[in-house]
PDB file of C-alpha atoms in Angstrom:
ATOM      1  CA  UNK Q  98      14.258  14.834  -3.172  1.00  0.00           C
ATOM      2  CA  UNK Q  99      16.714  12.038  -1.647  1.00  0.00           C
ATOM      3  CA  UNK Q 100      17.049   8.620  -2.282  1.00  0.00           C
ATOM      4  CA  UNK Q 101      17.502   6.515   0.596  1.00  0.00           C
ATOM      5  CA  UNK Q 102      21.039   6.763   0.183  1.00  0.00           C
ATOM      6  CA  UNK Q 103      21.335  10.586  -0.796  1.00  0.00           C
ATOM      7  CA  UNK Q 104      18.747  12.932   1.291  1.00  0.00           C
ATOM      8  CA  UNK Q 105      18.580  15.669  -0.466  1.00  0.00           C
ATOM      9  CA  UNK Q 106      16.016  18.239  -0.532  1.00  0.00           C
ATOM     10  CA  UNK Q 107      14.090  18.645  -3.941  1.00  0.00           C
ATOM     11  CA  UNK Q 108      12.654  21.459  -5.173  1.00  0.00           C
ATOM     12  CA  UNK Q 109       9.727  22.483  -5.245  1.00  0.00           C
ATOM     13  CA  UNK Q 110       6.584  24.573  -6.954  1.00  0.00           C
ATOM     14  CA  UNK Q 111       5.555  26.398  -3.821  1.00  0.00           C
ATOM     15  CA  UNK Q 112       4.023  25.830  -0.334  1.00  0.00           C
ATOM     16  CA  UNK Q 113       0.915  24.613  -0.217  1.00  0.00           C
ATOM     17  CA  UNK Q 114       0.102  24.166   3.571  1.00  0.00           C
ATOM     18  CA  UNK Q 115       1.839  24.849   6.294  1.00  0.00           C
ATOM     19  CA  UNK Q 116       1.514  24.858  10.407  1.00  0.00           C
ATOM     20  CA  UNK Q 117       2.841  21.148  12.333  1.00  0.00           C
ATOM     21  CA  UNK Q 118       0.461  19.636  14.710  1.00  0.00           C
ATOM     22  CA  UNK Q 119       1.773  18.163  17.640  1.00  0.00           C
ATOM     23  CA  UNK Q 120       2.770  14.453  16.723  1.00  0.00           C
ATOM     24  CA  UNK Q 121       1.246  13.215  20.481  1.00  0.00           C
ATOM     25  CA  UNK Q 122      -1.972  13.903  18.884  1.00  0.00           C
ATOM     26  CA  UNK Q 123      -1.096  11.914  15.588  1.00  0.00           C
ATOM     27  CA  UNK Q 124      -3.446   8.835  15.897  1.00  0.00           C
ATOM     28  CA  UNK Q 125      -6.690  10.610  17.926  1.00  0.00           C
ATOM     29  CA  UNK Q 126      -6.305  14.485  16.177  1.00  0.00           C
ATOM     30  CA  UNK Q 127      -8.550  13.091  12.772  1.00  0.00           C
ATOM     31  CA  UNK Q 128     -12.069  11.676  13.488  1.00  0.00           C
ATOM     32  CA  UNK Q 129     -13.040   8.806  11.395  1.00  0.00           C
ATOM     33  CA  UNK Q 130     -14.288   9.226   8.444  1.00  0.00           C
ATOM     34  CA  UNK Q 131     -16.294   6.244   6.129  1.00  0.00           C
ATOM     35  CA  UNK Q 132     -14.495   4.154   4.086  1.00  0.00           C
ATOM     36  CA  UNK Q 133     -14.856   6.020   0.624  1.00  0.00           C
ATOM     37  CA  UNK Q 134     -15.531   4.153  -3.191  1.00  0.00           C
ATOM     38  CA  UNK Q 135     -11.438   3.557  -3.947  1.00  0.00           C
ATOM     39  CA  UNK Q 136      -9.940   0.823  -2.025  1.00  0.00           C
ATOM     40  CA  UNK Q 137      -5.836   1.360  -0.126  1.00  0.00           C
ATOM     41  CA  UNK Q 138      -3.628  -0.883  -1.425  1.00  0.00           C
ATOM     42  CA  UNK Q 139       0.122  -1.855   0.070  1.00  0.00           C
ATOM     43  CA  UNK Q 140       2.275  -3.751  -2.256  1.00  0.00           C
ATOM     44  CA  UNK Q 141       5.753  -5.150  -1.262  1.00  0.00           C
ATOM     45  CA  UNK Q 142       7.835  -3.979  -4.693  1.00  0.00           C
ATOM     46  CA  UNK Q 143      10.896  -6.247  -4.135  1.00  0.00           C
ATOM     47  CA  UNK Q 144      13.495  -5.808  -6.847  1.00  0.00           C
ATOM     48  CA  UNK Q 145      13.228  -3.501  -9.641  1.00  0.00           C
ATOM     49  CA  UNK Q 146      13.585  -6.918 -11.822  1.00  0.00           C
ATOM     50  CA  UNK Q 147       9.788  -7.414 -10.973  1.00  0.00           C
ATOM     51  CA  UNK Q 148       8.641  -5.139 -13.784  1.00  0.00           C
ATOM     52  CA  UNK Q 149      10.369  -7.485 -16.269  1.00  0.00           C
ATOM     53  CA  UNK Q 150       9.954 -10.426 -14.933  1.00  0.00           C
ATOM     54  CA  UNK Q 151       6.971 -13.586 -14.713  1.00  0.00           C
ATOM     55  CA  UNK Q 152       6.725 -14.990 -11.802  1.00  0.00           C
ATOM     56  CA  UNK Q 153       3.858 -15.721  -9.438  1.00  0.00           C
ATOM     57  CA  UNK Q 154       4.126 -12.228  -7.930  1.00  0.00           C
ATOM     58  CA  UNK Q 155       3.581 -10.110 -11.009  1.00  0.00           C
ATOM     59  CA  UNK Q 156       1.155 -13.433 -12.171  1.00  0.00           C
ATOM     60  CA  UNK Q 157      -0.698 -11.837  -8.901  1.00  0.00           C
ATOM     61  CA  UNK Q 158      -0.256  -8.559  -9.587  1.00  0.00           C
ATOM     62  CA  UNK Q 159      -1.727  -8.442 -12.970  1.00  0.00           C
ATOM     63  CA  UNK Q 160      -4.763 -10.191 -11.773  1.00  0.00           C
ATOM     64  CA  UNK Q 161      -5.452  -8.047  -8.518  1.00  0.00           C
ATOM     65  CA  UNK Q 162      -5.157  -5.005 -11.466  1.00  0.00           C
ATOM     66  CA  UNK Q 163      -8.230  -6.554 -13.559  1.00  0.00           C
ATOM     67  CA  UNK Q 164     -10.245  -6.828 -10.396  1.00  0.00           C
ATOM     68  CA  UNK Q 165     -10.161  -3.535  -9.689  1.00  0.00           C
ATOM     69  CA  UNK Q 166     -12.294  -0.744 -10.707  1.00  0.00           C
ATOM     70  CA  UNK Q 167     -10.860   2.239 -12.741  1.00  0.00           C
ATOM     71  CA  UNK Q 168      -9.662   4.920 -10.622  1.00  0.00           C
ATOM     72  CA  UNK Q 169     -10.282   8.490 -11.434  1.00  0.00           C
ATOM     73  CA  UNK Q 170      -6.047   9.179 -10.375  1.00  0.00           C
ATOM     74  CA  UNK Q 171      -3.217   7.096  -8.317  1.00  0.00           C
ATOM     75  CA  UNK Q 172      -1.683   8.129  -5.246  1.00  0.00           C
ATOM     76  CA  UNK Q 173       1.988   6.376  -4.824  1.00  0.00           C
ATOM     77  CA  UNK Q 174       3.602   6.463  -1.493  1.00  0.00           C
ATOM     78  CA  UNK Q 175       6.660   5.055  -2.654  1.00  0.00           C
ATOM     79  CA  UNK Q 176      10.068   4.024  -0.083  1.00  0.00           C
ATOM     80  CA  UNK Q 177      11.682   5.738  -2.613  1.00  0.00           C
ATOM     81  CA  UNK Q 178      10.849   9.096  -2.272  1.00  0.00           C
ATOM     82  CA  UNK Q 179      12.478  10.697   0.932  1.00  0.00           C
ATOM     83  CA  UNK Q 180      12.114  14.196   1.814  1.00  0.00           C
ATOM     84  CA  UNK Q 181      13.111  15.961   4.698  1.00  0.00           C
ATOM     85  CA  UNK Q 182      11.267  18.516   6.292  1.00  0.00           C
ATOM     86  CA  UNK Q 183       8.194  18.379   4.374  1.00  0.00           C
ATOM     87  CA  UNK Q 184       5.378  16.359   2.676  1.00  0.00           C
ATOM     88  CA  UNK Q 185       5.852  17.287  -1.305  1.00  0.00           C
ATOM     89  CA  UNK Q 186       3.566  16.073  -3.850  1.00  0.00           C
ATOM     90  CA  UNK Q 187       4.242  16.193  -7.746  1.00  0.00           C
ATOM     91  CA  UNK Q 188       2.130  18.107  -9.679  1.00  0.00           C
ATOM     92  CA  UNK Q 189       3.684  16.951 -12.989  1.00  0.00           C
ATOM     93  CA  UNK Q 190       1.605  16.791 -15.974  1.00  0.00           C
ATOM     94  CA  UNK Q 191       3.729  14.145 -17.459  1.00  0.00           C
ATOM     95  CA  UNK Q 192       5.867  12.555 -14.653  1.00  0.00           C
ATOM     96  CA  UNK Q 193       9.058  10.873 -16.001  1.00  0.00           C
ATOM     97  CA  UNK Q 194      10.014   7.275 -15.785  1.00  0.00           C
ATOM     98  CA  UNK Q 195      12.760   7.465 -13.000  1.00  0.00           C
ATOM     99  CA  UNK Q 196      15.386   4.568 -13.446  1.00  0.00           C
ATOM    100  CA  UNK Q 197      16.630   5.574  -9.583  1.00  0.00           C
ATOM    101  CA  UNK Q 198      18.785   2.065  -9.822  1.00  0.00           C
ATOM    102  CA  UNK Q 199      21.457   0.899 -11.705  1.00  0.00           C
ATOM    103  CA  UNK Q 200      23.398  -2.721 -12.621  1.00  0.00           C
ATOM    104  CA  UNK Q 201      20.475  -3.695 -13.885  1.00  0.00           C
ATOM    105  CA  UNK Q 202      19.809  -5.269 -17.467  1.00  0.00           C
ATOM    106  CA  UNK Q 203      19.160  -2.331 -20.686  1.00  0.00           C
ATOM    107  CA  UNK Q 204      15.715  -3.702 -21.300  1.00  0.00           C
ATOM    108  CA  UNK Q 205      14.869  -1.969 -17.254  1.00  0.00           C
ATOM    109  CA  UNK Q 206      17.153   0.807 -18.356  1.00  0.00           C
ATOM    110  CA  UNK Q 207      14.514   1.465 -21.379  1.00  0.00           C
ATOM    111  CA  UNK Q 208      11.303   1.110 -19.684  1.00  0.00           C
ATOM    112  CA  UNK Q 209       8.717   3.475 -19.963  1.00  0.00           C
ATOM    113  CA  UNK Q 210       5.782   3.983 -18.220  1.00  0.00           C
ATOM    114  CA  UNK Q 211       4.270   7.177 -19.849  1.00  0.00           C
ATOM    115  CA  UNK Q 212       1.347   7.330 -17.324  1.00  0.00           C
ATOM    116  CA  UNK Q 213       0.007  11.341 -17.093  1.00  0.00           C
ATOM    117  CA  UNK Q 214       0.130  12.952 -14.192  1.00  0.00           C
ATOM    118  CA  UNK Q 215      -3.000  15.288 -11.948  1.00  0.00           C
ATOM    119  CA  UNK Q 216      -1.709  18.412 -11.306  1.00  0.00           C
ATOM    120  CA  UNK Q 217      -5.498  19.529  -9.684  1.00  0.00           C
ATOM    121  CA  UNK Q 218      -5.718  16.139  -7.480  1.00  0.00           C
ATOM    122  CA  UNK Q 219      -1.639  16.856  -6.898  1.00  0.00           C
ATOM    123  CA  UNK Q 220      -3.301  20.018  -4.997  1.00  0.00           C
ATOM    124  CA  UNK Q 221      -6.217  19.014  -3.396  1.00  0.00           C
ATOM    125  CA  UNK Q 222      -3.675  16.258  -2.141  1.00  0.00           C
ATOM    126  CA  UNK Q 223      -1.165  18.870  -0.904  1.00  0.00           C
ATOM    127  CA  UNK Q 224      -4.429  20.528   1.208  1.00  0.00           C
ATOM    128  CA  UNK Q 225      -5.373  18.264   3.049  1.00  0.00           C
ATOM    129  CA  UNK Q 226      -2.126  17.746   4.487  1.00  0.00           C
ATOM    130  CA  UNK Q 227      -2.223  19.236   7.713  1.00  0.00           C
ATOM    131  CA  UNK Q 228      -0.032  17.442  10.368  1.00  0.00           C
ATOM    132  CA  UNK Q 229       2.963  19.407   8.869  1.00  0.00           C
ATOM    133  CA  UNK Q 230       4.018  21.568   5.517  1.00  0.00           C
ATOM    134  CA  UNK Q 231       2.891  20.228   2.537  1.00  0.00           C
ATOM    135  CA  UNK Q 232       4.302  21.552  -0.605  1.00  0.00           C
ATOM    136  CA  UNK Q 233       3.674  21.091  -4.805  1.00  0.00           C
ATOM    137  CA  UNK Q 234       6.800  19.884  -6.489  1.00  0.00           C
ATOM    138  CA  UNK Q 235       8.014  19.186 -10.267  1.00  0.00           C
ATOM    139  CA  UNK Q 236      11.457  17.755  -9.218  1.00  0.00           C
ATOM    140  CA  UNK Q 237      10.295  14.231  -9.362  1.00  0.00           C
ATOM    141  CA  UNK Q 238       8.792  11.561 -11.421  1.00  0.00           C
ATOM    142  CA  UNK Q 239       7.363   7.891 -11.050  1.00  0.00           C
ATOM    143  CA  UNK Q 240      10.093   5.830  -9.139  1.00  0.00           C
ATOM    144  CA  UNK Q 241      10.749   2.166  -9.205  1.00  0.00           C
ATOM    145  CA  UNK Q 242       8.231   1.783  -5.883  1.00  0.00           C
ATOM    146  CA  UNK Q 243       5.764   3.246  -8.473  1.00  0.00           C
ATOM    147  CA  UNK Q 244       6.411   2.373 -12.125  1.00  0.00           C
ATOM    148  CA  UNK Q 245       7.471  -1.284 -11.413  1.00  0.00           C
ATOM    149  CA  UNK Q 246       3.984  -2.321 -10.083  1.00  0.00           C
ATOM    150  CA  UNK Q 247       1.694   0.302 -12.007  1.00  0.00           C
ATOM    151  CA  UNK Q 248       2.994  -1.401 -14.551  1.00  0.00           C
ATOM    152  CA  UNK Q 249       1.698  -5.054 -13.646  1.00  0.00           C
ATOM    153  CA  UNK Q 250      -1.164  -3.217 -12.322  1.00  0.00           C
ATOM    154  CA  UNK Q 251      -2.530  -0.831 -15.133  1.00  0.00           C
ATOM    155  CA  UNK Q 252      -0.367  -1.813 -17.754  1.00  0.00           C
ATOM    156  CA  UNK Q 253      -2.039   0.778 -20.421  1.00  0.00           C
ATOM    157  CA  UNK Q 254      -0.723   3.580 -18.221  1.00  0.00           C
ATOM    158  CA  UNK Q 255      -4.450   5.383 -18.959  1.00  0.00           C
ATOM    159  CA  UNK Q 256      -4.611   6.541 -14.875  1.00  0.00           C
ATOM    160  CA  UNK Q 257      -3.338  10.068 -14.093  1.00  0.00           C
ATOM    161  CA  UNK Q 258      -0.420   9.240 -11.025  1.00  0.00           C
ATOM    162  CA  UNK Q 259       1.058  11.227  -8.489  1.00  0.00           C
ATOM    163  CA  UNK Q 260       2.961  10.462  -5.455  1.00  0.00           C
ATOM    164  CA  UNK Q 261       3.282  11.790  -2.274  1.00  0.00           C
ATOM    165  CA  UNK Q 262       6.578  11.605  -0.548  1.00  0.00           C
ATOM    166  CA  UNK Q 263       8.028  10.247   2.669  1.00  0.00           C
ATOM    167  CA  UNK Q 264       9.262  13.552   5.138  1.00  0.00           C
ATOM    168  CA  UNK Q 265      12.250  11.169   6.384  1.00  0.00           C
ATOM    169  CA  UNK Q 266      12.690  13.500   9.592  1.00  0.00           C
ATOM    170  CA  UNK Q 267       9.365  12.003  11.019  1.00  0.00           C
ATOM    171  CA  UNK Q 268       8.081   9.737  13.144  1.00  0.00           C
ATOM    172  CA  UNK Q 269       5.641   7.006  12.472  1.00  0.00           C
ATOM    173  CA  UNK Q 270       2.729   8.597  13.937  1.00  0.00           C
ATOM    174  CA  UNK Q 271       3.674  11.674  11.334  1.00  0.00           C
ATOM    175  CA  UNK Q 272       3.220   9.172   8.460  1.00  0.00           C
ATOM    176  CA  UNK Q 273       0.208   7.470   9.622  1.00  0.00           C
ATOM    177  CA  UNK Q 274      -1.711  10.792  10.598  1.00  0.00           C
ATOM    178  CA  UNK Q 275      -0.764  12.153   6.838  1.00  0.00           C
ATOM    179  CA  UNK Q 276      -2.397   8.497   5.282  1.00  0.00           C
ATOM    180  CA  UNK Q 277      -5.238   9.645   7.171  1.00  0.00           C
ATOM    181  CA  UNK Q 278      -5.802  12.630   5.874  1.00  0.00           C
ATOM    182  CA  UNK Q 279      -5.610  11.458   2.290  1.00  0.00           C
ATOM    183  CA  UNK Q 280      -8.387   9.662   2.891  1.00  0.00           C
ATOM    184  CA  UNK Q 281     -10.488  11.964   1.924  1.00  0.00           C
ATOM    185  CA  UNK Q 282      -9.189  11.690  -1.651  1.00  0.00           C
ATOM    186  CA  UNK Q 283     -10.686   7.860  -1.532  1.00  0.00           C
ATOM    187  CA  UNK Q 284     -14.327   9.336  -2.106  1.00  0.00           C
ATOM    188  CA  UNK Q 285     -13.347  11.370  -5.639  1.00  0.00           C
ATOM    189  CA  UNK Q 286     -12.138   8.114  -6.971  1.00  0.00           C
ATOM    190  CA  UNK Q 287      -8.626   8.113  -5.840  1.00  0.00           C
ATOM    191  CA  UNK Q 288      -6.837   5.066  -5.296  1.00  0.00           C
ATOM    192  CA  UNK Q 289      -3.776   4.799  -2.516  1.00  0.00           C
ATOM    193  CA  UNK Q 290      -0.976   3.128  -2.501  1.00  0.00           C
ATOM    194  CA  UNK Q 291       1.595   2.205  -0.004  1.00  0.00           C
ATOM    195  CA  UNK Q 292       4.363   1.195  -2.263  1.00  0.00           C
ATOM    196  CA  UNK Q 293       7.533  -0.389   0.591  1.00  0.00           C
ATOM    197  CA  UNK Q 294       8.525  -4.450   2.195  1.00  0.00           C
ATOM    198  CA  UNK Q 295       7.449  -5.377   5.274  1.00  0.00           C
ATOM    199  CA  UNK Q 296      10.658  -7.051   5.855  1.00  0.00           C
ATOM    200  CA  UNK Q 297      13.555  -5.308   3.904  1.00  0.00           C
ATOM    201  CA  UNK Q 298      17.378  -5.689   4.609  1.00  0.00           C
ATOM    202  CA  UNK Q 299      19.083  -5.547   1.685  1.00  0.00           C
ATOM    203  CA  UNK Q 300      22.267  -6.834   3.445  1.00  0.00           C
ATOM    204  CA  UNK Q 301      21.119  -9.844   4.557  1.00  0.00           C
ATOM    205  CA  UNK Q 302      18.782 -11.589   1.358  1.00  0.00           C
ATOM    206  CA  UNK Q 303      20.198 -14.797   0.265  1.00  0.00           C
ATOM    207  CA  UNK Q 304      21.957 -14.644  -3.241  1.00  0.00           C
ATOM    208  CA  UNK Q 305      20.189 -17.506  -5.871  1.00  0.00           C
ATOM    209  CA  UNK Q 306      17.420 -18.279  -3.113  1.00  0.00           C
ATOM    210  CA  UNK Q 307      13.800 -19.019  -5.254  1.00  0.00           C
ATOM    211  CA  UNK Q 308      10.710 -17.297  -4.529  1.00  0.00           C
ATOM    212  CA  UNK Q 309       8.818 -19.178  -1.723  1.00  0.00           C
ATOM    213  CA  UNK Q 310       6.048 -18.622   0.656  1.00  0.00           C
ATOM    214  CA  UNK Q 311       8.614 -19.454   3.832  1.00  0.00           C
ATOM    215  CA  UNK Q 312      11.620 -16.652   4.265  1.00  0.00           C
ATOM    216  CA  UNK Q 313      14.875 -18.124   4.387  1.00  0.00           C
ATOM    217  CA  UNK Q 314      15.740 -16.827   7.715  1.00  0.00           C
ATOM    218  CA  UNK Q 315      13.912 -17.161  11.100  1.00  0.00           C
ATOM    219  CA  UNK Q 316      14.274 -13.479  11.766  1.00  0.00           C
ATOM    220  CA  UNK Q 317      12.392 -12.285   8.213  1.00  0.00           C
ATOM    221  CA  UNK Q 318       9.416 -15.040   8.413  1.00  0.00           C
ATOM    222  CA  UNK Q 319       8.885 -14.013  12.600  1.00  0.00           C
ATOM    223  CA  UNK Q 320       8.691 -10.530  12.199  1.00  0.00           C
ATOM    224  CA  UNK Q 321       6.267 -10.400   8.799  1.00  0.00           C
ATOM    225  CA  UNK Q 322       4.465 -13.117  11.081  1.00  0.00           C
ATOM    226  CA  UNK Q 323       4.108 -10.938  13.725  1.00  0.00           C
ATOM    227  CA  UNK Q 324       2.720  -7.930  11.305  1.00  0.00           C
ATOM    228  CA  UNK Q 325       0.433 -10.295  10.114  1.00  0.00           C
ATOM    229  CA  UNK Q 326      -1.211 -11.112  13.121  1.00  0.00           C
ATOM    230  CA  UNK Q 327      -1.238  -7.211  13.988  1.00  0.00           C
ATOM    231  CA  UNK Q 328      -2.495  -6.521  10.715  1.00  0.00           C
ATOM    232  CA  UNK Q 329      -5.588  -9.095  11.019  1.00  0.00           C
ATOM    233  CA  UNK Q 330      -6.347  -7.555  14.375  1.00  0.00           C
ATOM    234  CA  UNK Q 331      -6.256  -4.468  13.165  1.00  0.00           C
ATOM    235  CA  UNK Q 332      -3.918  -3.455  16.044  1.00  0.00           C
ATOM    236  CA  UNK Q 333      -2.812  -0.445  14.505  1.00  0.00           C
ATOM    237  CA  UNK Q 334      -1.018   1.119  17.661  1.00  0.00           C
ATOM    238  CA  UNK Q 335       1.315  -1.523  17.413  1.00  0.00           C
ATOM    239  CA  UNK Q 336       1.859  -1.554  13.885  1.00  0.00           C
ATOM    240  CA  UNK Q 337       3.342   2.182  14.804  1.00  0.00           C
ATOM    241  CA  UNK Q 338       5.625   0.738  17.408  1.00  0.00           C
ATOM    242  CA  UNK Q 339       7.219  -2.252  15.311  1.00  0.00           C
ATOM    243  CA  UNK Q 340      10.346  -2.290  17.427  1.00  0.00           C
ATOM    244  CA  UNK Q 341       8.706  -3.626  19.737  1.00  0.00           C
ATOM    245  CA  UNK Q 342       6.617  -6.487  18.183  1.00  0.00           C
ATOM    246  CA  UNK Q 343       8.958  -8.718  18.016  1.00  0.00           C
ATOM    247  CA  UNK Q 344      13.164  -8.997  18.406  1.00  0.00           C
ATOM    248  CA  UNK Q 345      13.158  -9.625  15.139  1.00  0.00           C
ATOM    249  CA  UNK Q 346      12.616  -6.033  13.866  1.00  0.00           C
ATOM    250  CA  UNK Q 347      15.971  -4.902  14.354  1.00  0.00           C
ATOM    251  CA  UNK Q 348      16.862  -7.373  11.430  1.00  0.00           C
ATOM    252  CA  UNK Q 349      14.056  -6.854   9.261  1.00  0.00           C
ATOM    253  CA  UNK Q 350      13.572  -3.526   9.200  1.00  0.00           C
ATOM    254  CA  UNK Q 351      16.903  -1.716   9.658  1.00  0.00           C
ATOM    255  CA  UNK Q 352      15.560   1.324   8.576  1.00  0.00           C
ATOM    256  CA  UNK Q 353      12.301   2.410   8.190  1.00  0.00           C
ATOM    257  CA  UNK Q 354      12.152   3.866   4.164  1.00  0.00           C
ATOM    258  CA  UNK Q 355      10.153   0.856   3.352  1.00  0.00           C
ATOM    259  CA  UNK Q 356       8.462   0.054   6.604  1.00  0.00           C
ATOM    260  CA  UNK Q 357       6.324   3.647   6.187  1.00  0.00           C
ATOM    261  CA  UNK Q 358       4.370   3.320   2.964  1.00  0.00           C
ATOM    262  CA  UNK Q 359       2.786   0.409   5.127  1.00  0.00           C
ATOM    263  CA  UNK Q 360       1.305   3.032   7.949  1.00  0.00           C
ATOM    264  CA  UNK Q 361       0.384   5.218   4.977  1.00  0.00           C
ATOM    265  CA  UNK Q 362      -2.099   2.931   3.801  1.00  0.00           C
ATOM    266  CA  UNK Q 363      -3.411   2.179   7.901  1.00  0.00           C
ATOM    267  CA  UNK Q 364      -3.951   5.868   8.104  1.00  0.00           C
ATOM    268  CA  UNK Q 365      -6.001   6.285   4.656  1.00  0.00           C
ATOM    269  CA  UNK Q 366      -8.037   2.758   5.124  1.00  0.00           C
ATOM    270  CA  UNK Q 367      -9.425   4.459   8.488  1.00  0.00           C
ATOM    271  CA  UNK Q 368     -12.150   2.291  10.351  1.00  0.00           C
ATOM    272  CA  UNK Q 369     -10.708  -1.285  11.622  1.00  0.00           C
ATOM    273  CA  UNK Q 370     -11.163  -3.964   9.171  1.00  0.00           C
ATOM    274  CA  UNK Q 371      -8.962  -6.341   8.732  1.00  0.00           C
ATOM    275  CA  UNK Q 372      -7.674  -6.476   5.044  1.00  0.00           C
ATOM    276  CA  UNK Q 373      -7.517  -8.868   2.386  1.00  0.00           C
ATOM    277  CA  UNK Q 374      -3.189 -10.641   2.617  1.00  0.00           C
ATOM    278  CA  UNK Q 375      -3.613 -10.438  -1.567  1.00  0.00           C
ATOM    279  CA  UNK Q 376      -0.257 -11.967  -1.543  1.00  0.00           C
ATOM    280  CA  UNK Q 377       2.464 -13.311   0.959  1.00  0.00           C
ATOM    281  CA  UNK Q 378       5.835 -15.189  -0.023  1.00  0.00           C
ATOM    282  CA  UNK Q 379       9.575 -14.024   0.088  1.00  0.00           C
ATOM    283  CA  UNK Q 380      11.948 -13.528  -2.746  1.00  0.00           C
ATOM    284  CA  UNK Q 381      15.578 -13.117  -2.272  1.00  0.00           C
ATOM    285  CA  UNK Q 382      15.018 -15.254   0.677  1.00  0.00           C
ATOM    286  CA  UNK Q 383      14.236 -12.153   3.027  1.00  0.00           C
ATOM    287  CA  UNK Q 384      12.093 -10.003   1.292  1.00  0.00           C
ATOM    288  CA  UNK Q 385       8.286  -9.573   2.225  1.00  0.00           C
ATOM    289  CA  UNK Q 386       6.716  -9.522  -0.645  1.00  0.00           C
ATOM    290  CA  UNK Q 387       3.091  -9.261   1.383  1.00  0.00           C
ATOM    291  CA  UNK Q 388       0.656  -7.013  -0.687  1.00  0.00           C
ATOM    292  CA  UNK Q 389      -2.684  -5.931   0.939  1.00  0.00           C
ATOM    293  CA  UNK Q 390      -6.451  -4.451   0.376  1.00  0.00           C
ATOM    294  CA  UNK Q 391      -8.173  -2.293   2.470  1.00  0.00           C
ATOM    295  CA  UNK Q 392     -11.939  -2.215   1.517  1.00  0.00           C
ATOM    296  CA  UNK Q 393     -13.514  -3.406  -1.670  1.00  0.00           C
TER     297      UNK Q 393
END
C-alpha cells in the first residue's frame, strides 16, 4: 500500500483475477447495465479535521446519511489508498482505524471508527474486476478518505466497509472502466463511494480562509466550474480528459490521487443522468468540497 507520498506496494492475501484489457477499450468494453437499488456517492473529504469538527459540511453530511437507505456493505474508493500495479481490495473482518496523518490534535489521534469489515463482498468485489489484476489484501484498514466521512455518514459504524484501492500506474480510463464494473455490486445492496476533491492542491490553500461557497482563487472556482458543467451534462469523456477542460487544471489538480475516486463513481453510476451537487463550497480557500449522488 502507498500513501500519496510513499508508493509502496502492500501485501496482499492472494490474486484474485488477473489478465489486463486493453485500456483503448476502457469506456465502450462494458455494456450498460441498469442503475441497481444502492445509489454512488462522491464526497470531497477536505481535511482530516472534518471528522471533529461542525460546520455546514459535516451539518450536510450527517443529513445526506439519514436520507439514505441502509446498505447491505460500503465500498470506499479513497485518494488515500495508492497501489501500484494492481486493484487490491481488503478483506478484513475488522479493518483498523488508520490515522495516515499527523500534526493533528489527540482527540483525531484517538478516533475510532470500529465499523466491521465483508470479507465475502471483499471477493465478489475483487471478481468482477477485470480490466487488470485484482487481488484480496489484509494490509490495510479504513483511511482518513474513509473513516472521516463514514463517520458523519453512519455514525453507529453498524455497515460492513471495504475499500478498493487506486492502481496509481493507471490511466483514467483504467479507473473509470474498474467503477464500472463494480456496478454490479449496486444491485446486492452495496453502496459506492468515491472518497477524493475535485480541486486539491495542498500547496496553494489559503491559511485562516473561512468556509465559503466561492474559492479564494480564480483558478480553484474555474476549474470545479468547469466539472460542474461536465458533470450536469453528463459529459463523461471529458471528465476523463480534465487537462483539457480548462487551463486551470494544471493548478487544481496537480496530481491526480484525489481527482480518481471522482471517475470511480462515473464508471459505477453507469447510464447518463445527471446527479444531485449534494454540496458545493470551498474550505481552505481552494478545496472542492463538492459531494454528489448518482441515482436515488
Amino acid at each position: 500500500m502507498y500513501s500519496r507520498r510513499s508508493l509502496l506496494l502492500s501485501g496482499s492475501l492472494g490474486a484474485v483475477m488477473a489478465g489486463l484489457t486493453p485500456l483503448s477499450d476502457a469506456l465502450a468494453r462494458s455494456a450498460p447495465v441498469p442503475a441497481g437499488n444502492m445509489p454512488v456517492l462522491f464526497i470531497g473529504h477536505g481535511s482530516p479535521m472534518n471528522a471533529v469538527s461542525s460546520n455546514t459540511f459535516t451539518h450536510m453530511l450527517s443529513s445526506w446519511g439519514s436520507k439514505l437507505a441502509k446498505p447491505v456493505a460500503i465500498l470506499v474508493v479513497s485518494a488515500h489508498w495508492l497501489t501500484r500495479g494492481t486493484t487490491e481490495v481488503t478483506a478484513n473482518d475488522r479493518p483498523r482505524t488508520i490515522h495516515d496523518f499527523s500534526g493533528f490534535p489527540a482527540a483525531l489521534q484517538e478516533m475510532q471508527y470500529p465499523a466491521p469489515g465483508h470479507p465475502a463482498m471483499a471477493a465478489e468485489a475483487a471478481a468482477l474486476v477485470r480490466t487488470g489484476r485484482a487481488q484480496l489484501t489484509d494490509q490495510w484498514g479504513l483511511d482518513h478518505g474513509t473513516w472521516t466521512v463514514l463517520h458523519h455518514l453512519f455514525p453507529q459504524a453498524d455497515v460492513p466497509v471495504f475499500q478498493v484501492s487506486i492502481d496509481y500506474d493507471q490511466p483514467a480510463a483504467y479507473h473509470y472502466a474498474v467503477g464500472r464494473e463494480l456496478a454490479a455490486l449496486r444491485d446486492k445492496g452495496v453502496l459506492i463511494i468515491g472518497s477524493g476533491n475535485i480541486v486539491h492542491n495542498l500547496r496553494a490553500t489559503v491559511r485562516g480562509a473561512p468556509e465559503g461557497l466561492m474559492a479564494a482563487r480564480d483558478w480553484a472556482q474555474q476549474f470545479d466550474d468547469v466539472v460542474k458543467k461536465a458533470l450536469l451534462a453528463r459529459d463523461d469523456q471529458a471528465l476523463l480528459n480534465y487537462q483539457q477542460l480548462h487551463a486551470s487544471a494544471r493548478m487544481a489538480v496537480p496530481t491526480p490521487d484525489h481527482y480518481w475516486p471522482l471517475l470511480y463513481a462515473l464508471g459505477a453510476a453507469q447510464g447518463s443522468a445527471a446527479p444531485m451537487q449534494m454540496y458545493e463550497g470551498f474550505q481552505s480557500g481552494t478545496l472542492s468540497m463538492r459531494c454528489l449522488q448518482f441515482g436515488a
